[in-house]
Amino acid sequence: MSFTPLRSKSRNLYAWFATRPDLFTAERSPRKTTGWAIVAGIMAVVALLVYLNPTGTVELLGGRVRGGLAIAGAFALPPIIIVVSVVMIFLGARRWRVKGGGVLLNPVIHGFSARFPVDRAIAALREGSADSQGVIAALTAMQKDAGDERLLTIWSSDADRAMYIGVLRVDGNVLWIDSEPITVDPDRYFDAKKHDLAAALGKTSLDGV
């Protein structure tokens, strides 16, 4: 079955995850939810202080003439940020999980040029733990590439030994997933974050990482 390119505004594989309910499930991230709730709570307190004492707020910021935009921001920004935080709690605090398994994390994302031999890099990554040095070499080459026309993103779940590698094409403010992300065999699963760190440190193996 042919793959239909997916359009996305985000630098991740969420658009693809959403097309595979047989493999993945979405849920609200407790950490992100708590973070946005804290921001909303702080802004609610700030708004309360500002609106209960508008004269004091104006004087604190130097008066209406001198305060200008600062005063406008003091009165307008807290409620705006509260609304944004509430929206993010319901829409932006999402994460994806392997169905019946662990949470998917994104330990590696790199930009590279359209000229970069990405097929060779993907082939090396698919070898995974069977060729750890090859994985590091591929990531090293990608890190040295100065382009930003493509993005390589790796998502993994240690608990399930599941790994998904996607290539996104950058088209202005829109990103395209032109081909279905590939999987790494569970027997060849590797620690993507550690291998990427070894590449960044200029190492050829995981020794000392």
PDB file of C-alpha atoms in Angstrom:
ATOM      1  CA  MET A   1       0.000   0.000   0.000  1.00  0.00           C
ATOM      2  CA  SER A   2       1.391   3.401  -0.987  1.00  0.00           C
ATOM      3  CA  PHE A   3       2.134   6.000   1.654  1.00  0.00           C
ATOM      4  CA  THR A   4       0.236   9.295   1.512  1.00  0.00           C
ATOM      5  CA  PRO A   5       2.519  12.248   2.414  1.00  0.00           C
ATOM      6  CA  LEU A   6       1.539  13.901   5.679  1.00  0.00           C
ATOM      7  CA  ARG A   7       1.616  17.636   6.294  1.00  0.00           C
ATOM      8  CA  SER A   8       2.586  18.875   9.731  1.00  0.00           C
ATOM      9  CA  LYS A   9       3.404  22.085  11.576  1.00  0.00           C
ATOM     10  CA  SER A  10       5.518  20.298  14.178  1.00  0.00           C
ATOM     11  CA  ARG A  11       9.043  18.892  14.155  1.00  0.00           C
ATOM     12  CA  ASN A  12       7.908  15.440  15.218  1.00  0.00           C
ATOM     13  CA  LEU A  13       6.058  12.331  14.076  1.00  0.00           C
ATOM     14  CA  TYR A  14       2.755  13.148  15.808  1.00  0.00           C
ATOM     15  CA  ALA A  15       0.939  13.431  12.467  1.00  0.00           C
ATOM     16  CA  TRP A  16       2.031   9.899  11.611  1.00  0.00           C
ATOM     17  CA  PHE A  17       1.323   8.486  15.063  1.00  0.00           C
ATOM     18  CA  ALA A  18      -2.258   9.745  14.695  1.00  0.00           C
ATOM     19  CA  THR A  19      -2.733   7.658  11.515  1.00  0.00           C
ATOM     20  CA  ARG A  20      -1.748   4.428  13.286  1.00  0.00           C
ATOM     21  CA  PRO A  21      -4.211   3.845  16.150  1.00  0.00           C
ATOM     22  CA  ASP A  22      -3.314   0.166  15.888  1.00  0.00           C
ATOM     23  CA  LEU A  23       0.213   0.972  17.092  1.00  0.00           C
ATOM     24  CA  PHE A  24      -0.008   4.157  19.176  1.00  0.00           C
ATOM     25  CA  THR A  25      -2.300   5.908  21.626  1.00  0.00           C
ATOM     26  CA  ALA A  26      -2.317   9.587  22.634  1.00  0.00           C
ATOM     27  CA  GLU A  27      -2.554  10.733  26.219  1.00  0.00           C
ATOM     28  CA  ARG A  28      -2.076  13.857  28.273  1.00  0.00           C
ATOM     29  CA  SER A  29       1.426  14.244  29.691  1.00  0.00           C
ATOM     30  CA  PRO A  30       1.255  14.745  33.489  1.00  0.00           C
ATOM     31  CA  ARG A  31       4.490  16.770  33.439  1.00  0.00           C
ATOM     32  CA  LYS A  32       3.351  19.125  30.684  1.00  0.00           C
ATOM     33  CA  THR A  33      -0.127  19.424  32.188  1.00  0.00           C
ATOM     34  CA  THR A  34       1.329  20.348  35.579  1.00  0.00           C
ATOM     35  CA  GLY A  35       3.706  22.858  33.988  1.00  0.00           C
ATOM     36  CA  TRP A  36       0.974  24.708  32.116  1.00  0.00           C
ATOM     37  CA  ALA A  37      -1.316  24.580  35.172  1.00  0.00           C
ATOM     38  CA  ILE A  38       1.422  26.234  37.252  1.00  0.00           C
ATOM     39  CA  VAL A  39       1.863  28.962  34.631  1.00  0.00           C
ATOM     40  CA  ALA A  40      -1.905  29.565  34.565  1.00  0.00           C
ATOM     41  CA  GLY A  41      -2.005  29.706  38.371  1.00  0.00           C
ATOM     42  CA  ILE A  42       0.833  32.217  38.578  1.00  0.00           C
ATOM     43  CA  MET A  43      -0.776  34.419  35.949  1.00  0.00           C
ATOM     44  CA  ALA A  44      -4.104  34.228  37.791  1.00  0.00           C
ATOM     45  CA  VAL A  45      -2.407  35.523  40.939  1.00  0.00           C
ATOM     46  CA  VAL A  46      -0.658  38.295  38.963  1.00  0.00           C
ATOM     47  CA  ALA A  47      -3.927  39.293  37.284  1.00  0.00           C
ATOM     48  CA  LEU A  48      -5.692  39.372  40.646  1.00  0.00           C
ATOM     49  CA  LEU A  49      -3.014  41.623  42.141  1.00  0.00           C
ATOM     50  CA  VAL A  50      -3.088  43.948  39.128  1.00  0.00           C
ATOM     51  CA  TYR A  51      -6.861  44.289  38.903  1.00  0.00           C
ATOM     52  CA  LEU A  52      -7.406  44.670  42.640  1.00  0.00           C
ATOM     53  CA  ASN A  53      -4.872  47.496  42.767  1.00  0.00           C
ATOM     54  CA  PRO A  54      -4.792  49.209  39.351  1.00  0.00           C
ATOM     55  CA  THR A  55      -3.617  52.559  40.740  1.00  0.00           C
ATOM     56  CA  GLY A  56      -0.691  50.979  42.556  1.00  0.00           C
ATOM     57  CA  THR A  57       0.241  49.009  39.413  1.00  0.00           C
ATOM     58  CA  VAL A  58       0.307  52.183  37.307  1.00  0.00           C
ATOM     59  CA  GLU A  59       2.420  54.002  39.870  1.00  0.00           C
ATOM     60  CA  LEU A  60       4.797  51.045  40.174  1.00  0.00           C
ATOM     61  CA  LEU A  61       5.405  51.118  36.435  1.00  0.00           C
ATOM     62  CA  GLY A  62       6.095  54.855  36.345  1.00  0.00           C
ATOM     63  CA  GLY A  63       2.683  56.364  35.673  1.00  0.00           C
ATOM     64  CA  ARG A  64       0.467  56.355  32.586  1.00  0.00           C
ATOM     65  CA  VAL A  65       2.699  58.664  30.580  1.00  0.00           C
ATOM     66  CA  ARG A  66       6.001  56.991  31.387  1.00  0.00           C
ATOM     67  CA  GLY A  67       4.728  53.431  31.707  1.00  0.00           C
ATOM     68  CA  GLY A  68       3.106  53.154  28.297  1.00  0.00           C
ATOM     69  CA  LEU A  69       3.343  49.647  26.894  1.00  0.00           C
ATOM     70  CA  ALA A  70       4.516  48.204  30.200  1.00  0.00           C
ATOM     71  CA  ILE A  71       1.200  49.172  31.814  1.00  0.00           C
ATOM     72  CA  ALA A  72      -0.784  47.828  28.886  1.00  0.00           C
ATOM     73  CA  GLY A  73       1.125  44.566  29.167  1.00  0.00           C
ATOM     74  CA  ALA A  74       0.587  44.345  32.919  1.00  0.00           C
ATOM     75  CA  PHE A  75      -3.196  44.516  32.447  1.00  0.00           C
ATOM     76  CA  ALA A  76      -3.514  42.542  29.200  1.00  0.00           C
ATOM     77  CA  LEU A  77      -0.860  39.805  29.297  1.00  0.00           C
ATOM     78  CA  PRO A  78      -1.917  37.822  32.415  1.00  0.00           C
ATOM     79  CA  PRO A  79      -5.397  36.915  31.109  1.00  0.00           C
ATOM     80  CA  ILE A  80      -3.972  36.180  27.650  1.00  0.00           C
ATOM     81  CA  ILE A  81      -1.360  33.850  29.120  1.00  0.00           C
ATOM     82  CA  ILE A  82      -4.029  32.175  31.261  1.00  0.00           C
ATOM     83  CA  VAL A  83      -6.102  31.430  28.160  1.00  0.00           C
ATOM     84  CA  VAL A  84      -3.035  30.126  26.286  1.00  0.00           C
ATOM     85  CA  SER A  85      -2.094  27.915  29.252  1.00  0.00           C
ATOM     86  CA  VAL A  86      -5.585  26.406  29.452  1.00  0.00           C
ATOM     87  CA  VAL A  87      -5.534  25.705  25.716  1.00  0.00           C
ATOM     88  CA  MET A  88      -2.099  24.083  26.019  1.00  0.00           C
ATOM     89  CA  ILE A  89      -3.308  21.875  28.873  1.00  0.00           C
ATOM     90  CA  PHE A  90      -5.867  20.328  26.531  1.00  0.00           C
ATOM     91  CA  LEU A  91      -4.027  20.557  23.195  1.00  0.00           C
ATOM     92  CA  GLY A  92      -0.308  21.027  23.821  1.00  0.00           C
ATOM     93  CA  ALA A  93       0.236  18.621  26.715  1.00  0.00           C
ATOM     94  CA  ARG A  94      -0.189  15.563  24.547  1.00  0.00           C
ATOM     95  CA  ARG A  95       2.273  12.700  24.296  1.00  0.00           C
ATOM     96  CA  TRP A  96       2.232   9.356  22.512  1.00  0.00           C
ATOM     97  CA  ARG A  97       2.597   5.855  23.847  1.00  0.00           C
ATOM     98  CA  VAL A  98       3.138   2.498  22.193  1.00  0.00           C
ATOM     99  CA  LYS A  99      -0.264   0.848  22.417  1.00  0.00           C
ATOM    100  CA  GLY A 100      -0.235  -1.205  25.577  1.00  0.00           C
ATOM    101  CA  GLY A 101       3.369  -0.209  26.215  1.00  0.00           C
ATOM    102  CA  GLY A 102       5.711   2.627  27.125  1.00  0.00           C
ATOM    103  CA  VAL A 103       5.868   6.327  26.330  1.00  0.00           C
ATOM    104  CA  LEU A 104       7.616   7.369  23.109  1.00  0.00           C
ATOM    105  CA  LEU A 105      10.486   9.821  23.566  1.00  0.00           C
ATOM    106  CA  ASN A 106      12.384  11.849  20.974  1.00  0.00           C
ATOM    107  CA  PRO A 107      16.099  11.612  21.926  1.00  0.00           C
ATOM    108  CA  VAL A 108      17.473  12.625  18.517  1.00  0.00           C
ATOM    109  CA  ILE A 109      16.523  15.279  15.981  1.00  0.00           C
ATOM    110  CA  HIS A 110      18.935  16.749  13.433  1.00  0.00           C
ATOM    111  CA  GLY A 111      18.654  19.019  10.439  1.00  0.00           C
ATOM    112  CA  PHE A 112      20.562  18.315   7.241  1.00  0.00           C
ATOM    113  CA  SER A 113      20.697  19.404   3.609  1.00  0.00           C
ATOM    114  CA  ALA A 114      18.822  17.824   0.722  1.00  0.00           C
ATOM    115  CA  ARG A 115      22.207  16.738  -0.696  1.00  0.00           C
ATOM    116  CA  PHE A 116      23.096  14.673   2.362  1.00  0.00           C
ATOM    117  CA  PRO A 117      23.152  10.886   1.633  1.00  0.00           C
ATOM    118  CA  VAL A 118      20.368  10.163   4.084  1.00  0.00           C
ATOM    119  CA  ASP A 119      19.616   6.710   2.664  1.00  0.00           C
ATOM    120  CA  ARG A 120      23.077   5.520   3.702  1.00  0.00           C
ATOM    121  CA  ALA A 121      22.612   7.038   7.158  1.00  0.00           C
ATOM    122  CA  ILE A 122      19.210   5.352   7.556  1.00  0.00           C
ATOM    123  CA  ALA A 123      20.699   2.018   6.495  1.00  0.00           C
ATOM    124  CA  ALA A 124      23.378   2.385   9.184  1.00  0.00           C
ATOM    125  CA  LEU A 125      20.783   3.320  11.821  1.00  0.00           C
ATOM    126  CA  ARG A 126      18.705   0.261  10.955  1.00  0.00           C
ATOM    127  CA  GLU A 127      21.706  -1.907  11.814  1.00  0.00           C
ATOM    128  CA  GLY A 128      21.472  -0.448  15.311  1.00  0.00           C
ATOM    129  CA  SER A 129      23.264  -2.366  18.032  1.00  0.00           C
ATOM    130  CA  ALA A 130      24.630  -4.798  15.442  1.00  0.00           C
ATOM    131  CA  ASP A 131      26.909  -1.983  14.212  1.00  0.00           C
ATOM    132  CA  SER A 132      27.214   0.610  16.963  1.00  0.00           C
ATOM    133  CA  GLN A 133      30.217   2.282  15.312  1.00  0.00           C
ATOM    134  CA  GLY A 134      28.283   2.605  12.059  1.00  0.00           C
ATOM    135  CA  VAL A 135      25.416   4.321  13.903  1.00  0.00           C
ATOM    136  CA  ILE A 136      27.829   6.798  15.513  1.00  0.00           C
ATOM    137  CA  ALA A 137      29.518   7.457  12.165  1.00  0.00           C
ATOM    138  CA  ALA A 138      26.155   8.167  10.511  1.00  0.00           C
ATOM    139  CA  LEU A 139      25.102  10.569  13.281  1.00  0.00           C
ATOM    140  CA  THR A 140      28.517  12.261  13.195  1.00  0.00           C
ATOM    141  CA  ALA A 141      28.210  12.910   9.468  1.00  0.00           C
ATOM    142  CA  MET A 142      24.702  14.280   9.932  1.00  0.00           C
ATOM    143  CA  GLN A 143      25.773  16.599  12.748  1.00  0.00           C
ATOM    144  CA  LYS A 144      28.536  17.997  10.533  1.00  0.00           C
ATOM    145  CA  ASP A 145      26.107  18.775   7.719  1.00  0.00           C
ATOM    146  CA  ALA A 146      25.086  22.434   7.839  1.00  0.00           C
ATOM    147  CA  GLY A 147      21.743  22.125   6.057  1.00  0.00           C
ATOM    148  CA  ASP A 148      18.204  22.587   7.348  1.00  0.00           C
ATOM    149  CA  GLU A 149      16.099  21.377   4.408  1.00  0.00           C
ATOM    150  CA  ARG A 150      15.432  17.994   6.014  1.00  0.00           C
ATOM    151  CA  LEU A 151      15.011  16.728   9.561  1.00  0.00           C
ATOM    152  CA  LEU A 152      15.884  13.328  10.950  1.00  0.00           C
ATOM    153  CA  THR A 153      13.852  12.446  14.026  1.00  0.00           C
ATOM    154  CA  ILE A 154      14.168   9.285  16.098  1.00  0.00           C
ATOM    155  CA  TRP A 155      11.421   8.189  18.500  1.00  0.00           C
ATOM    156  CA  SER A 156      11.850   5.290  20.866  1.00  0.00           C
ATOM    157  CA  SER A 157      10.428   3.424  23.828  1.00  0.00           C
ATOM    158  CA  ASP A 158      13.025   1.613  25.926  1.00  0.00           C
ATOM    159  CA  ALA A 159      10.347  -0.464  27.643  1.00  0.00           C
ATOM    160  CA  ASP A 160       9.194  -1.928  24.328  1.00  0.00           C
ATOM    161  CA  ARG A 161      12.548  -1.838  22.494  1.00  0.00           C
ATOM    162  CA  ALA A 162      10.621   0.043  19.822  1.00  0.00           C
ATOM    163  CA  MET A 163      12.271   2.611  17.574  1.00  0.00           C
ATOM    164  CA  TYR A 164      10.862   4.699  14.719  1.00  0.00           C
ATOM    165  CA  ILE A 165      13.029   6.812  12.413  1.00  0.00           C
ATOM    166  CA  GLY A 166      11.440   9.481  10.252  1.00  0.00           C
ATOM    167  CA  VAL A 167      12.710  12.001   7.725  1.00  0.00           C
ATOM    168  CA  LEU A 168      10.783  15.276   7.445  1.00  0.00           C
ATOM    169  CA  ARG A 169      11.046  17.638   4.499  1.00  0.00           C
ATOM    170  CA  VAL A 170      11.071  21.314   5.433  1.00  0.00           C
ATOM    171  CA  ASP A 171       8.930  23.475   3.149  1.00  0.00           C
ATOM    172  CA  GLY A 172       8.816  26.970   4.645  1.00  0.00           C
ATOM    173  CA  ASN A 173       6.658  26.823   7.767  1.00  0.00           C
ATOM    174  CA  VAL A 174       5.277  23.423   6.803  1.00  0.00           C
ATOM    175  CA  LEU A 175       6.936  20.048   7.266  1.00  0.00           C
ATOM    176  CA  TRP A 176       6.146  16.984   5.193  1.00  0.00           C
ATOM    177  CA  ILE A 177       6.515  13.314   6.038  1.00  0.00           C
ATOM    178  CA  ASP A 178       6.958  12.021   2.494  1.00  0.00           C
ATOM    179  CA  SER A 179       7.601   8.379   3.336  1.00  0.00           C
ATOM    180  CA  GLU A 180       6.562   6.078   6.130  1.00  0.00           C
ATOM    181  CA  PRO A 181       8.969   6.131   9.076  1.00  0.00           C
ATOM    182  CA  ILE A 182      11.062   2.991   9.379  1.00  0.00           C
ATOM    183  CA  THR A 183      11.385   0.714  12.377  1.00  0.00           C
ATOM    184  CA  VAL A 184      14.474  -0.818  13.917  1.00  0.00           C
ATOM    185  CA  ASP A 185      14.293  -4.499  14.744  1.00  0.00           C
ATOM    186  CA  PRO A 186      13.858  -4.968  18.521  1.00  0.00           C
ATOM    187  CA  ASP A 187      16.938  -7.205  18.530  1.00  0.00           C
ATOM    188  CA  ARG A 188      18.945  -4.250  17.148  1.00  0.00           C
ATOM    189  CA  TYR A 189      17.445  -1.587  19.381  1.00  0.00           C
ATOM    190  CA  PHE A 190      20.042   0.929  20.570  1.00  0.00           C
ATOM    191  CA  ASP A 191      20.303   3.864  22.945  1.00  0.00           C
ATOM    192  CA  ALA A 192      19.866   6.700  20.441  1.00  0.00           C
ATOM    193  CA  LYS A 193      20.668   9.433  22.957  1.00  0.00           C
ATOM    194  CA  LYS A 194      23.949   7.839  24.001  1.00  0.00           C
ATOM    195  CA  HIS A 195      25.029   7.197  20.405  1.00  0.00           C
ATOM    196  CA  ASP A 196      24.173  10.777  19.456  1.00  0.00           C
ATOM    197  CA  LEU A 197      26.213  12.068  22.398  1.00  0.00           C
ATOM    198  CA  ALA A 198      29.189   9.954  21.311  1.00  0.00           C
ATOM    199  CA  ALA A 199      28.912  11.482  17.842  1.00  0.00           C
ATOM    200  CA  ALA A 200      28.762  15.001  19.293  1.00  0.00           C
ATOM    201  CA  LEU A 201      31.890  14.282  21.367  1.00  0.00           C
ATOM    202  CA  GLY A 202      33.776  13.117  18.290  1.00  0.00           C
ATOM    203  CA  LYS A 203      34.018   9.511  19.500  1.00  0.00           C
ATOM    204  CA  THR A 204      33.832   6.421  17.343  1.00  0.00           C
ATOM    205  CA  SER A 205      32.475   4.143  20.070  1.00  0.00           C
ATOM    206  CA  LEU A 206      30.444   4.323  23.269  1.00  0.00           C
ATOM    207  CA  ASP A 207      33.523   3.960  25.457  1.00  0.00           C
ATOM    208  CA  GLY A 208      33.504   6.709  28.078  1.00  0.00           C
ATOM    209  CA  VAL A 209      30.051   8.031  27.144  1.00  0.00           C
TER     210      VAL A 209
END
